[in-house]
């Protein structure tokens, strides 16, 4: 693989010494009993406690006094509160820390995150996993890149790979099950493709995998990563784990994740004198951890040079004016997950089981049973994939239709579900889900069943999918049905 060449915009990179300090808590003992440290949050708190600052830079709303006495000021106070206005600072460098060249609390917070998740270094980003993916891909790909990309990756990641001089091929997938669920990769075919390219002296520079789909298909990266690395030792990997950041904090869930597998691979390569492949992992923090919208972690395994490459790509793609409240939430989300992630995950795993049991056992809920229930991916035909125990699909009964089901649940019962394939809606058991939420969900599904599904020919029954195009905003950014090239 050739090294990426950056023609312009080189920034003087900070020396990021690796490995991280041994005193930091590690991903092997994530259950910290005392409150976990959060150095970036501490730094912001110190600023808030300090004297008022006369800022001649930007952000007139900081401290909120410009809004005092105006009607709009009252709206701001009502919606954001004084604390948010005081927290939103435009500081960089010496005042707080530099975003592109952190040496203070941001660097400490990123190192703590790296230690907690099991990376060599972690970058905090405020443009979502969408931007994290773009940065990861562009950090690793040389100018004439050969990229092998997973069709299950989100559309924006495919768009990021459309570059002059890049050759982009697709990871082969297993045949579709016919129910719209995400298709697992065909690992044998994938490895054959990688081996052929390697033997031909044209290895793929970057292999992109989408290891956690929004409908709950989990790639077993403990199996896939060693297989890919053996077939193509010169390839770097970008792994999208948008839906599974929280998995790092539970022993049962962490087992299949990318970062532990990447660390094992790196250790084996070092022991045998082989080149350590770069593995970059992107994770949404807001989807499964207690962080603000648009926050993401970009984890790096592969040593200091790779960290510097990513640092350069962050500089080239990220806004130079990131939101400190968002960055602080990345620090606090990691600390919170270390403090109580394990306990909270056990709690929501039990709630998910409760919903599964209700779907399986209550005849009134029979039509909501997930498509392919009982033949979830993973055993034994697809041993390199699993069903995420934190996700459940709700089948959409044809007599109701997805628009009406979704709308009724939201408007009449205050229950919000993720959009599915059209034949299903999705439940994500994130840390915010409570027993009361589950009670309300099951009551709502039973009410829908009584209204529409228990009578043979009810009047005014909506047709399946009626008006779907008008109603659903595509979310998440979706699996493209066609990709450029
Ligand atoms: C697999 C996957 N990757 C990336 C994204 C984009 O994440 P973000 O909303 O953080 O930009 C999504 C969105 O849901 C997704 O499902």
Tab-separated table of C-alpha atoms and ligand atoms in Angstrom:
chain	number	residue	atom	x	y	z
A	1	UNK	CA	0.000	0.000	0.000
A	2	UNK	CA	1.291	3.447	-0.837
A	3	UNK	CA	1.292	6.216	1.732
A	4	UNK	CA	-1.332	8.913	1.307
A	5	UNK	CA	0.128	12.058	-0.188
A	6	UNK	CA	-1.165	15.406	0.912
A	7	UNK	CA	-0.167	18.120	-1.485
A	8	UNK	CA	-1.128	21.126	0.589
A	9	UNK	CA	-2.533	22.057	3.959
A	10	UNK	CA	0.046	20.179	5.979
A	11	UNK	CA	-0.257	21.086	9.608
A	12	UNK	CA	2.562	20.646	12.081
A	13	UNK	CA	1.358	17.536	13.838
A	14	UNK	CA	1.485	17.116	17.586
A	15	UNK	CA	3.662	14.342	18.881
A	16	UNK	CA	1.162	11.816	20.053
A	17	UNK	CA	3.233	9.405	22.087
A	18	UNK	CA	1.918	5.884	22.129
A	19	UNK	CA	0.995	3.737	23.861
A	20	UNK	CA	-1.213	5.730	26.180
A	21	UNK	CA	-0.211	6.152	29.815
A	22	UNK	CA	-0.498	2.918	31.760
A	23	UNK	CA	-2.239	4.682	34.662
A	24	UNK	CA	-5.378	5.284	32.601
A	25	UNK	CA	-8.337	2.958	33.041
A	26	UNK	CA	-8.455	0.399	30.269
A	27	UNK	CA	-11.178	-1.318	28.322
A	28	UNK	CA	-10.371	-4.495	30.233
A	29	UNK	CA	-11.777	-3.062	33.447
A	30	UNK	CA	-14.457	-0.665	32.287
A	31	UNK	CA	-16.538	-0.941	35.447
A	32	UNK	CA	-15.035	1.892	37.404
A	33	UNK	CA	-16.652	2.123	40.831
A	34	UNK	CA	-15.748	5.742	41.602
A	35	UNK	CA	-16.775	8.530	39.194
A	36	UNK	CA	-14.609	8.299	36.071
A	37	UNK	CA	-12.414	11.285	35.242
A	38	UNK	CA	-13.603	13.703	32.565
A	39	UNK	CA	-10.805	16.249	32.011
A	40	UNK	CA	-12.452	18.210	29.219
A	41	UNK	CA	-15.654	18.602	31.225
A	42	UNK	CA	-13.527	19.691	34.206
A	43	UNK	CA	-11.808	22.344	32.087
A	44	UNK	CA	-15.133	23.789	30.938
A	45	UNK	CA	-16.407	23.787	34.516
A	46	UNK	CA	-13.342	25.729	35.625
A	47	UNK	CA	-14.002	28.314	32.926
A	48	UNK	CA	-17.609	28.667	34.007
A	49	UNK	CA	-16.566	29.122	37.618
A	50	UNK	CA	-13.975	31.735	36.675
A	51	UNK	CA	-14.417	35.473	36.101
A	52	UNK	CA	-16.537	36.727	33.182
A	53	UNK	CA	-14.546	37.089	29.973
A	54	UNK	CA	-14.808	40.001	27.528
A	55	UNK	CA	-14.730	38.136	24.205
A	56	UNK	CA	-13.801	40.002	21.042
A	57	UNK	CA	-13.869	36.893	18.892
A	58	UNK	CA	-17.316	35.452	18.125
A	59	UNK	CA	-20.405	33.850	19.687
A	60	UNK	CA	-22.270	36.918	20.995
A	61	UNK	CA	-24.758	34.673	22.822
A	62	UNK	CA	-22.141	33.311	25.229
A	63	UNK	CA	-23.246	34.268	28.771
A	64	UNK	CA	-26.626	35.307	27.373
A	65	UNK	CA	-26.521	38.984	28.422
A	66	UNK	CA	-27.073	40.279	24.885
A	67	UNK	CA	-30.412	38.473	24.962
A	68	UNK	CA	-31.498	39.873	28.342
A	69	UNK	CA	-34.806	41.678	28.214
A	70	UNK	CA	-35.779	40.519	24.722
A	71	UNK	CA	-38.680	38.206	23.982
A	72	UNK	CA	-36.369	35.970	22.012
A	73	UNK	CA	-34.024	35.868	24.989
A	74	UNK	CA	-36.834	34.292	27.008
A	75	UNK	CA	-37.318	31.685	24.282
A	76	UNK	CA	-33.598	30.902	24.340
A	77	UNK	CA	-33.663	30.593	28.115
A	78	UNK	CA	-36.705	28.324	27.924
A	79	UNK	CA	-35.242	26.048	25.248
A	80	UNK	CA	-31.516	26.077	26.014
A	81	UNK	CA	-31.216	27.323	29.584
A	82	UNK	CA	-28.537	29.700	30.813
A	83	UNK	CA	-26.063	26.869	31.329
A	84	UNK	CA	-25.895	25.992	27.635
A	85	UNK	CA	-25.363	29.618	26.623
A	86	UNK	CA	-22.552	29.934	29.151
A	87	UNK	CA	-20.981	26.675	28.008
A	88	UNK	CA	-20.899	27.457	24.318
A	89	UNK	CA	-17.498	29.093	23.933
A	90	UNK	CA	-15.477	29.944	20.857
A	91	UNK	CA	-12.157	29.381	22.631
A	92	UNK	CA	-9.238	27.484	21.223
A	93	UNK	CA	-5.542	27.170	21.886
A	94	UNK	CA	-4.328	28.569	25.190
A	95	UNK	CA	-7.814	29.487	26.475
A	96	UNK	CA	-8.988	25.871	26.500
A	97	UNK	CA	-7.278	23.600	23.992
A	98	UNK	CA	-6.585	23.451	20.281
A	99	UNK	CA	-8.989	21.216	18.384
A	100	UNK	CA	-6.495	20.255	15.664
A	101	UNK	CA	-3.400	20.128	17.854
A	102	UNK	CA	-4.658	19.284	21.326
A	103	UNK	CA	-2.109	19.320	24.152
A	104	UNK	CA	-4.356	19.966	27.129
A	105	UNK	CA	-7.725	18.696	28.376
A	106	UNK	CA	-8.977	17.672	24.927
A	107	UNK	CA	-5.906	15.501	24.386
A	108	UNK	CA	-6.295	13.992	27.865
A	109	UNK	CA	-9.980	13.283	27.213
A	110	UNK	CA	-9.218	11.669	23.856
A	111	UNK	CA	-6.543	9.463	25.482
A	112	UNK	CA	-8.949	8.409	28.210
A	113	UNK	CA	-11.467	7.474	25.519
A	114	UNK	CA	-8.799	5.499	23.650
A	115	UNK	CA	-7.954	3.577	26.814
A	116	UNK	CA	-11.610	2.917	27.597
A	117	UNK	CA	-12.502	1.667	24.106
A	118	UNK	CA	-9.195	-0.074	23.443
A	119	UNK	CA	-7.687	2.135	20.728
A	120	UNK	CA	-4.195	3.563	20.308
A	121	UNK	CA	-5.718	7.020	20.056
A	122	UNK	CA	-9.248	8.400	19.709
A	123	UNK	CA	-10.424	11.568	17.978
A	124	UNK	CA	-13.587	13.419	19.072
A	125	UNK	CA	-15.595	14.681	16.083
A	126	UNK	CA	-18.698	16.855	15.836
A	127	UNK	CA	-19.971	16.116	12.319
A	128	UNK	CA	-21.526	12.733	13.080
A	129	UNK	CA	-20.331	9.320	12.004
A	130	UNK	CA	-20.911	10.540	8.467
A	131	UNK	CA	-17.928	12.867	8.746
A	132	UNK	CA	-15.935	10.366	10.816
A	133	UNK	CA	-16.266	7.822	7.999
A	134	UNK	CA	-15.149	10.312	5.367
A	135	UNK	CA	-12.142	11.333	7.463
A	136	UNK	CA	-11.190	7.699	8.121
A	137	UNK	CA	-11.368	6.732	4.461
A	138	UNK	CA	-9.465	9.777	3.232
A	139	UNK	CA	-6.829	9.382	5.934
A	140	UNK	CA	-5.928	5.923	4.660
A	141	UNK	CA	-6.457	6.062	0.906
A	142	UNK	CA	-3.597	7.088	-1.371
A	143	UNK	CA	-4.205	9.218	-4.438
A	144	UNK	CA	-4.701	6.237	-6.747
A	145	UNK	CA	-6.577	4.141	-4.214
A	146	UNK	CA	-8.085	0.717	-4.648
A	147	UNK	CA	-10.995	0.558	-2.242
A	148	UNK	CA	-13.214	-2.418	-1.465
A	149	UNK	CA	-16.414	-1.133	0.093
A	150	UNK	CA	-19.276	-2.885	1.843
A	151	UNK	CA	-22.643	-2.304	0.110
A	152	UNK	CA	-24.115	-2.176	3.641
A	153	UNK	CA	-22.138	1.017	4.347
A	154	UNK	CA	-24.208	4.210	4.442
A	155	UNK	CA	-24.691	6.192	1.253
A	156	UNK	CA	-22.425	9.043	2.347
A	157	UNK	CA	-19.519	6.638	2.742
A	158	UNK	CA	-19.992	5.415	-0.819
A	159	UNK	CA	-20.121	9.050	-1.922
A	160	UNK	CA	-16.864	9.727	-0.053
A	161	UNK	CA	-15.219	6.995	-2.122
A	162	UNK	CA	-16.100	8.634	-5.446
A	163	UNK	CA	-12.773	10.303	-6.122
A	164	UNK	CA	-10.770	10.842	-9.288
A	165	UNK	CA	-8.235	8.058	-9.675
A	166	UNK	CA	-9.868	5.733	-7.131
A	167	UNK	CA	-11.011	2.268	-8.130
A	168	UNK	CA	-13.918	1.122	-5.993
A	169	UNK	CA	-15.206	-2.462	-5.831
A	170	UNK	CA	-17.869	-3.985	-3.641
A	171	UNK	CA	-17.640	-6.507	-0.829
A	172	UNK	CA	-19.667	-9.579	-1.901
A	173	UNK	CA	-22.780	-10.247	0.164
A	174	UNK	CA	-24.767	-13.423	0.759
A	175	UNK	CA	-28.037	-13.828	-1.149
A	176	UNK	CA	-30.951	-11.713	0.075
A	177	UNK	CA	-33.370	-13.399	2.480
A	178	UNK	CA	-36.240	-11.625	0.697
A	179	UNK	CA	-37.502	-9.804	3.771
A	180	UNK	CA	-35.451	-6.638	3.355
A	181	UNK	CA	-33.050	-7.380	6.184
A	182	UNK	CA	-29.409	-6.355	5.823
A	183	UNK	CA	-27.453	-9.074	4.015
A	184	UNK	CA	-24.324	-10.438	5.699
A	185	UNK	CA	-21.053	-10.387	3.775
A	186	UNK	CA	-19.982	-13.549	1.975
A	187	UNK	CA	-16.757	-14.042	3.935
A	188	UNK	CA	-15.401	-16.837	1.734
A	189	UNK	CA	-15.933	-14.768	-1.422
A	190	UNK	CA	-14.545	-11.659	0.249
A	191	UNK	CA	-11.346	-13.447	1.272
A	192	UNK	CA	-10.991	-15.019	-2.184
A	193	UNK	CA	-11.263	-11.558	-3.758
A	194	UNK	CA	-8.685	-10.127	-1.357
A	195	UNK	CA	-6.288	-13.053	-1.888
A	196	UNK	CA	-6.542	-12.715	-5.671
A	197	UNK	CA	-5.832	-8.975	-5.537
A	198	UNK	CA	-2.871	-9.573	-3.203
A	199	UNK	CA	-1.459	-12.363	-5.420
A	200	UNK	CA	-1.842	-10.047	-8.408
A	201	UNK	CA	0.294	-7.423	-6.581
A	202	UNK	CA	-2.682	-5.073	-6.641
A	203	UNK	CA	-3.947	-5.338	-3.063
A	204	UNK	CA	-6.809	-3.170	-1.943
A	205	UNK	CA	-5.482	-0.151	-0.079
A	206	UNK	CA	-8.567	0.114	2.072
A	207	UNK	CA	-11.333	-2.346	2.928
A	208	UNK	CA	-14.458	-0.673	4.299
A	209	UNK	CA	-16.865	-2.726	6.401
A	210	UNK	CA	-20.163	-1.716	8.003
A	211	UNK	CA	-20.074	-3.880	11.114
A	212	UNK	CA	-23.302	-2.776	12.784
A	213	UNK	CA	-26.401	-2.143	10.716
A	214	UNK	CA	-29.356	-0.082	11.867
A	215	UNK	CA	-31.521	-3.229	11.728
A	216	UNK	CA	-29.244	-5.035	14.150
A	217	UNK	CA	-26.991	-7.199	12.002
A	218	UNK	CA	-23.645	-7.424	13.795
A	219	UNK	CA	-20.490	-8.553	12.069
A	220	UNK	CA	-18.387	-10.823	14.270
A	221	UNK	CA	-15.205	-8.836	13.813
A	222	UNK	CA	-13.336	-11.287	16.058
A	223	UNK	CA	-13.687	-13.688	13.113
A	224	UNK	CA	-13.852	-11.349	10.122
A	225	UNK	CA	-10.843	-9.167	10.941
A	226	UNK	CA	-8.260	-12.000	11.244
A	227	UNK	CA	-9.623	-13.584	8.050
A	228	UNK	CA	-9.400	-10.317	6.105
A	229	UNK	CA	-5.910	-9.545	7.459
A	230	UNK	CA	-4.656	-13.025	6.550
A	231	UNK	CA	-6.057	-12.737	3.022
A	232	UNK	CA	-4.768	-9.212	2.465
A	233	UNK	CA	-2.026	-8.240	4.934
A	234	UNK	CA	-1.308	-4.929	3.189
A	235	UNK	CA	-4.863	-3.601	3.349
A	236	UNK	CA	-5.978	-1.041	5.908
A	237	UNK	CA	-9.487	-1.218	7.310
A	238	UNK	CA	-12.206	1.296	8.004
A	239	UNK	CA	-14.968	-0.212	10.123
A	240	UNK	CA	-18.251	1.606	10.668
A	241	UNK	CA	-19.620	0.671	14.097
A	242	UNK	CA	-22.130	3.502	14.208
A	243	UNK	CA	-24.628	1.526	16.285
A	244	UNK	CA	-22.392	-0.215	18.781
A	245	UNK	CA	-20.184	2.266	20.695
A	246	UNK	CA	-21.811	1.118	23.940
A	247	UNK	CA	-20.825	-2.501	23.313
A	248	UNK	CA	-17.305	-1.717	24.564
A	249	UNK	CA	-18.677	-1.554	28.101
A	250	UNK	CA	-20.204	-5.021	28.376
A	251	UNK	CA	-18.116	-8.218	28.299
A	252	UNK	CA	-20.717	-10.178	26.338
A	253	UNK	CA	-21.120	-7.491	23.683
A	254	UNK	CA	-17.469	-6.423	23.465
A	255	UNK	CA	-16.350	-9.937	22.497
A	256	UNK	CA	-17.253	-9.477	18.825
A	257	UNK	CA	-16.212	-5.842	18.440
A	258	UNK	CA	-13.511	-4.549	16.122
A	259	UNK	CA	-11.144	-2.826	18.538
A	260	UNK	CA	-10.280	-5.844	20.720
A	261	UNK	CA	-9.791	-7.895	17.531
A	262	UNK	CA	-7.585	-5.155	16.061
A	263	UNK	CA	-5.446	-5.024	19.217
A	264	UNK	CA	-4.994	-8.809	19.168
A	265	UNK	CA	-4.029	-8.638	15.500
A	266	UNK	CA	-1.581	-5.784	16.155
A	267	UNK	CA	0.041	-7.705	19.028
A	268	UNK	CA	0.414	-10.813	16.866
A	269	UNK	CA	1.936	-8.775	14.032
A	270	UNK	CA	4.430	-7.163	16.411
A	271	UNK	CA	5.357	-10.551	17.888
A	272	UNK	CA	5.987	-12.028	14.462
A	273	UNK	CA	7.697	-8.956	13.044
A	274	UNK	CA	4.916	-8.259	10.551
A	275	UNK	CA	3.594	-4.861	9.572
A	276	UNK	CA	0.696	-3.801	11.795
A	277	UNK	CA	-2.315	-3.006	9.602
A	278	UNK	CA	-4.173	0.234	10.261
A	279	UNK	CA	-7.670	-0.297	11.592
A	280	UNK	CA	-9.883	2.767	11.995
A	281	UNK	CA	-13.221	2.399	13.743
A	282	UNK	CA	-15.976	4.999	13.614
A	283	UNK	CA	-18.739	5.081	16.223
A	284	UNK	CA	-21.700	7.371	16.755
A	285	UNK	CA	-21.686	8.479	20.383
A	286	UNK	CA	-25.236	9.805	20.334
A	287	UNK	CA	-26.894	6.613	19.088
A	288	UNK	CA	-25.975	4.407	22.043
A	289	UNK	CA	-24.185	6.574	24.641
A	290	UNK	CA	-25.200	9.673	26.590
A	291	UNK	CA	-23.691	12.187	24.181
A	292	UNK	CA	-25.118	15.049	22.126
A	293	UNK	CA	-26.402	14.639	18.589
A	294	UNK	CA	-23.717	14.746	15.862
A	295	UNK	CA	-20.934	13.412	18.065
A	296	UNK	CA	-18.673	10.586	16.969
A	297	UNK	CA	-15.502	8.792	18.004
A	298	UNK	CA	-12.831	7.910	15.474
A	299	UNK	CA	-10.596	5.237	16.995
A	300	UNK	CA	-7.179	4.396	15.574
A	301	UNK	CA	-5.215	1.165	15.930
A	302	UNK	CA	-1.913	0.837	14.090
A	303	UNK	CA	0.580	3.132	15.776
A	304	UNK	CA	1.669	6.765	15.832
A	305	UNK	CA	2.070	7.197	12.078
A	306	UNK	CA	-1.541	6.221	11.506
A	307	UNK	CA	-2.655	8.586	14.260
A	308	UNK	CA	-0.803	11.404	12.506
A	309	UNK	CA	-2.407	10.512	9.161
A	310	UNK	CA	-5.830	10.731	10.782
A	311	UNK	CA	-4.913	13.978	12.497
A	312	UNK	CA	-4.042	15.429	9.091
A	313	UNK	CA	-7.341	14.222	7.604
A	314	UNK	CA	-9.283	15.706	10.535
A	315	UNK	CA	-7.602	19.019	9.745
A	316	UNK	CA	-8.593	18.761	6.082
A	317	UNK	CA	-12.252	17.807	6.589
A	318	UNK	CA	-13.499	19.000	9.982
A	319	UNK	CA	-14.778	22.459	10.874
A	320	UNK	CA	-12.125	24.463	12.730
A	321	UNK	CA	-14.938	25.764	14.980
A	322	UNK	CA	-16.255	22.657	16.747
A	323	UNK	CA	-18.806	22.979	19.528
A	324	UNK	CA	-17.228	22.586	22.979
A	325	UNK	CA	-20.512	21.385	24.504
A	326	UNK	CA	-20.544	18.570	21.940
A	327	UNK	CA	-16.905	17.698	22.593
A	328	UNK	CA	-17.521	17.753	26.348
A	329	UNK	CA	-20.431	15.374	25.866
A	330	UNK	CA	-18.030	12.919	24.194
A	331	UNK	CA	-15.842	13.088	27.298
A	332	UNK	CA	-18.780	12.671	29.688
A	333	UNK	CA	-20.430	9.907	27.617
A	334	UNK	CA	-17.295	7.777	27.950
A	335	UNK	CA	-17.026	8.541	31.673
A	336	UNK	CA	-20.703	7.681	32.183
A	337	UNK	CA	-20.367	4.402	30.277
A	338	UNK	CA	-17.335	3.456	32.391
A	339	UNK	CA	-19.153	4.331	35.562
A	340	UNK	CA	-22.439	2.552	34.935
A	341	UNK	CA	-22.528	1.170	31.366
A	342	UNK	CA	-22.315	-2.465	32.429
A	343	UNK	CA	-25.165	-2.153	34.906
A	344	UNK	CA	-27.332	-0.120	32.535
A	345	UNK	CA	-26.680	-2.535	29.673
A	346	UNK	CA	-27.775	-5.490	31.804
A	347	UNK	CA	-30.940	-3.554	32.574
A	348	UNK	CA	-31.819	-2.736	28.933
A	349	UNK	CA	-30.834	-6.233	27.745
A	350	UNK	CA	-33.418	-7.579	30.194
A	351	UNK	CA	-36.005	-5.120	28.858
A	352	UNK	CA	-35.280	-6.248	25.291
A	353	UNK	CA	-35.804	-9.862	26.380
A	354	UNK	CA	-39.084	-8.841	27.957
A	355	UNK	CA	-40.288	-7.413	24.619
A	356	UNK	CA	-39.088	-10.519	22.742
A	357	UNK	CA	-40.981	-12.726	25.172
A	358	UNK	CA	-44.156	-10.646	24.760
A	359	UNK	CA	-43.896	-10.776	20.952
A	360	UNK	CA	-43.333	-14.520	21.053
A	361	UNK	CA	-45.946	-15.367	23.683
A	362	UNK	CA	-48.877	-12.976	23.316
A	363	UNK	CA	-51.273	-14.085	20.529
A	364	UNK	CA	-52.523	-10.505	20.241
A	365	UNK	CA	-49.020	-9.465	19.174
A	366	UNK	CA	-48.515	-12.326	16.721
A	367	UNK	CA	-48.582	-10.108	13.631
A	368	UNK	CA	-45.797	-7.931	15.049
A	369	UNK	CA	-43.381	-10.827	15.378
A	370	UNK	CA	-40.178	-9.868	13.600
A	371	UNK	CA	-39.527	-11.214	10.122
A	372	UNK	CA	-37.326	-14.295	10.243
A	373	UNK	CA	-37.747	-14.658	14.020
A	374	UNK	CA	-36.080	-17.868	15.097
A	375	UNK	CA	-33.709	-17.779	12.151
A	376	UNK	CA	-31.720	-14.715	13.130
A	377	UNK	CA	-28.400	-14.306	11.358
A	378	UNK	CA	-25.534	-15.943	13.095
A	379	UNK	CA	-26.219	-19.544	13.676
A	380	UNK	CA	-25.039	-21.711	12.156
A	381	UNK	CA	-25.197	-20.745	8.470
A	382	UNK	CA	-23.562	-17.345	8.940
A	383	UNK	CA	-21.115	-17.864	11.801
A	384	UNK	CA	-19.466	-14.505	11.151
A	385	UNK	CA	-22.626	-12.506	11.887
A	386	UNK	CA	-24.958	-12.124	14.868
A	387	UNK	CA	-28.194	-10.399	15.723
A	388	UNK	CA	-27.567	-7.479	18.084
A	389	UNK	CA	-29.441	-8.323	21.300
A	390	UNK	CA	-30.113	-4.588	21.742
A	391	UNK	CA	-32.191	-4.350	18.541
A	392	UNK	CA	-35.620	-5.781	17.739
A	393	UNK	CA	-37.586	-5.504	14.510
A	394	UNK	CA	-41.344	-5.120	14.719
A	395	UNK	CA	-43.112	-6.591	11.697
A	396	UNK	CA	-45.564	-4.240	10.005
A	397	UNK	CA	-48.923	-6.018	9.573
A	398	UNK	CA	-50.123	-5.575	6.000
A	399	UNK	CA	-53.552	-4.501	7.194
A	400	UNK	CA	-52.038	-1.498	8.950
A	401	UNK	CA	-49.078	-0.396	6.851
A	402	UNK	CA	-45.878	1.195	8.065
A	403	UNK	CA	-46.962	4.827	7.829
A	404	UNK	CA	-50.110	4.316	9.833
A	405	UNK	CA	-48.420	2.058	12.370
A	406	UNK	CA	-45.577	4.493	12.915
A	407	UNK	CA	-47.881	7.508	13.034
A	408	UNK	CA	-50.356	5.879	15.414
A	409	UNK	CA	-47.630	4.781	17.783
A	410	UNK	CA	-46.087	8.240	17.829
A	411	UNK	CA	-49.173	10.464	17.793
A	412	UNK	CA	-51.627	8.420	19.826
A	413	UNK	CA	-49.304	6.593	22.206
A	414	UNK	CA	-46.133	8.702	22.465
A	415	UNK	CA	-43.915	5.863	21.258
A	416	UNK	CA	-41.173	6.654	18.736
A	417	UNK	CA	-39.658	3.864	16.634
A	418	UNK	CA	-36.901	3.795	14.067
A	419	UNK	CA	-37.870	3.456	10.452
A	420	UNK	CA	-37.440	-0.025	9.026
A	421	UNK	CA	-37.440	-1.553	5.605
A	422	UNK	CA	-41.146	-0.894	4.972
A	423	UNK	CA	-42.015	-4.319	6.334
A	424	UNK	CA	-40.597	-3.617	9.750
A	425	UNK	CA	-40.039	-0.900	12.315
A	426	UNK	CA	-37.075	-0.969	14.653
A	427	UNK	CA	-36.581	-0.839	18.363
A	428	UNK	CA	-33.208	0.152	19.726
A	429	UNK	CA	-32.646	-0.621	23.400
A	430	UNK	CA	-30.338	2.266	24.187
A	431	UNK	CA	-29.425	3.344	27.703
A	432	UNK	CA	-32.377	5.723	27.924
A	433	UNK	CA	-35.028	3.004	27.566
A	434	UNK	CA	-36.978	2.345	30.778
A	435	UNK	CA	-39.457	-0.260	32.032
A	436	UNK	CA	-42.183	2.380	31.655
A	437	UNK	CA	-41.218	2.827	27.974
A	438	UNK	CA	-41.558	-0.919	27.428
A	439	UNK	CA	-44.921	-0.971	29.174
A	440	UNK	CA	-46.129	1.873	26.952
A	441	UNK	CA	-44.803	0.198	23.788
A	442	UNK	CA	-46.540	-3.115	24.491
A	443	UNK	CA	-49.778	-1.362	25.460
A	444	UNK	CA	-49.634	0.629	22.218
A	445	UNK	CA	-49.031	-2.452	20.062
A	446	UNK	CA	-51.924	-4.239	21.776
A	447	UNK	CA	-54.172	-1.220	21.167
A	448	UNK	CA	-53.228	-1.191	17.478
A	449	UNK	CA	-53.867	-4.935	17.264
A	450	UNK	CA	-57.285	-4.589	18.882
A	451	UNK	CA	-58.209	-1.728	16.573
A	452	UNK	CA	-57.066	-3.171	13.284
A	453	UNK	CA	-56.067	-6.786	13.520
A	454	UNK	CA	-58.709	-8.600	15.514
A	455	UNK	CA	-61.629	-7.965	13.146
A	456	UNK	CA	-61.864	-9.664	9.757
A	457	UNK	CA	-62.748	-6.656	7.556
A	458	UNK	CA	-62.621	-3.422	9.521
A	459	UNK	CA	-63.974	-0.313	7.851
A	460	UNK	CA	-61.498	2.251	6.687
A	461	UNK	CA	-58.477	0.068	7.140
A	462	UNK	CA	-55.532	1.837	5.571
A	463	UNK	CA	-53.605	0.023	2.888
A	464	UNK	CA	-50.095	-1.115	3.425
A	465	UNK	CA	-47.524	1.559	2.812
A	466	UNK	CA	-50.113	4.237	1.990
A	467	UNK	CA	-48.429	7.587	1.580
A	468	UNK	CA	-45.083	6.283	2.794
A	469	UNK	CA	-43.187	8.440	0.337
A	470	UNK	CA	-44.847	11.560	1.707
A	471	UNK	CA	-44.160	10.791	5.315
A	472	UNK	CA	-40.896	9.131	6.009
A	473	UNK	CA	-37.755	11.120	5.960
A	474	UNK	CA	-35.046	8.634	5.057
A	475	UNK	CA	-33.244	7.940	8.298
A	476	UNK	CA	-30.637	6.711	8.812
A	477	UNK	CA	-28.916	7.915	5.639
A	478	UNK	CA	-29.560	4.506	4.280
A	479	UNK	CA	-28.129	1.737	2.275
A	480	UNK	CA	-27.870	2.839	-1.320
A	481	UNK	CA	-29.759	0.773	-3.863
A	482	UNK	CA	-27.168	1.812	-6.437
A	483	UNK	CA	-23.745	3.265	-6.000
A	484	UNK	CA	-21.671	5.326	-8.330
A	485	UNK	CA	-19.694	3.174	-10.679
B	1	LIG	C1	-24.298	2.324	9.714
B	1	LIG	C2	-24.372	3.826	9.817
B	1	LIG	N1	-23.252	4.544	9.654
B	1	LIG	C3	-23.269	5.884	9.730
B	1	LIG	C4	-24.434	6.579	9.975
B	1	LIG	C5	-24.404	8.071	10.055
B	1	LIG	O1	-24.309	8.449	11.382
B	1	LIG	P1	-24.447	9.964	11.860
B	1	LIG	O2	-25.916	10.221	11.964
B	1	LIG	O3	-23.760	9.982	13.194
B	1	LIG	O4	-23.773	10.838	10.859
B	1	LIG	C6	-25.626	5.872	10.159
B	1	LIG	C7	-26.853	6.597	10.467
B	1	LIG	O5	-27.760	6.145	11.065
B	1	LIG	C8	-25.608	4.454	10.073
B	1	LIG	O6	-26.716	3.730	10.239
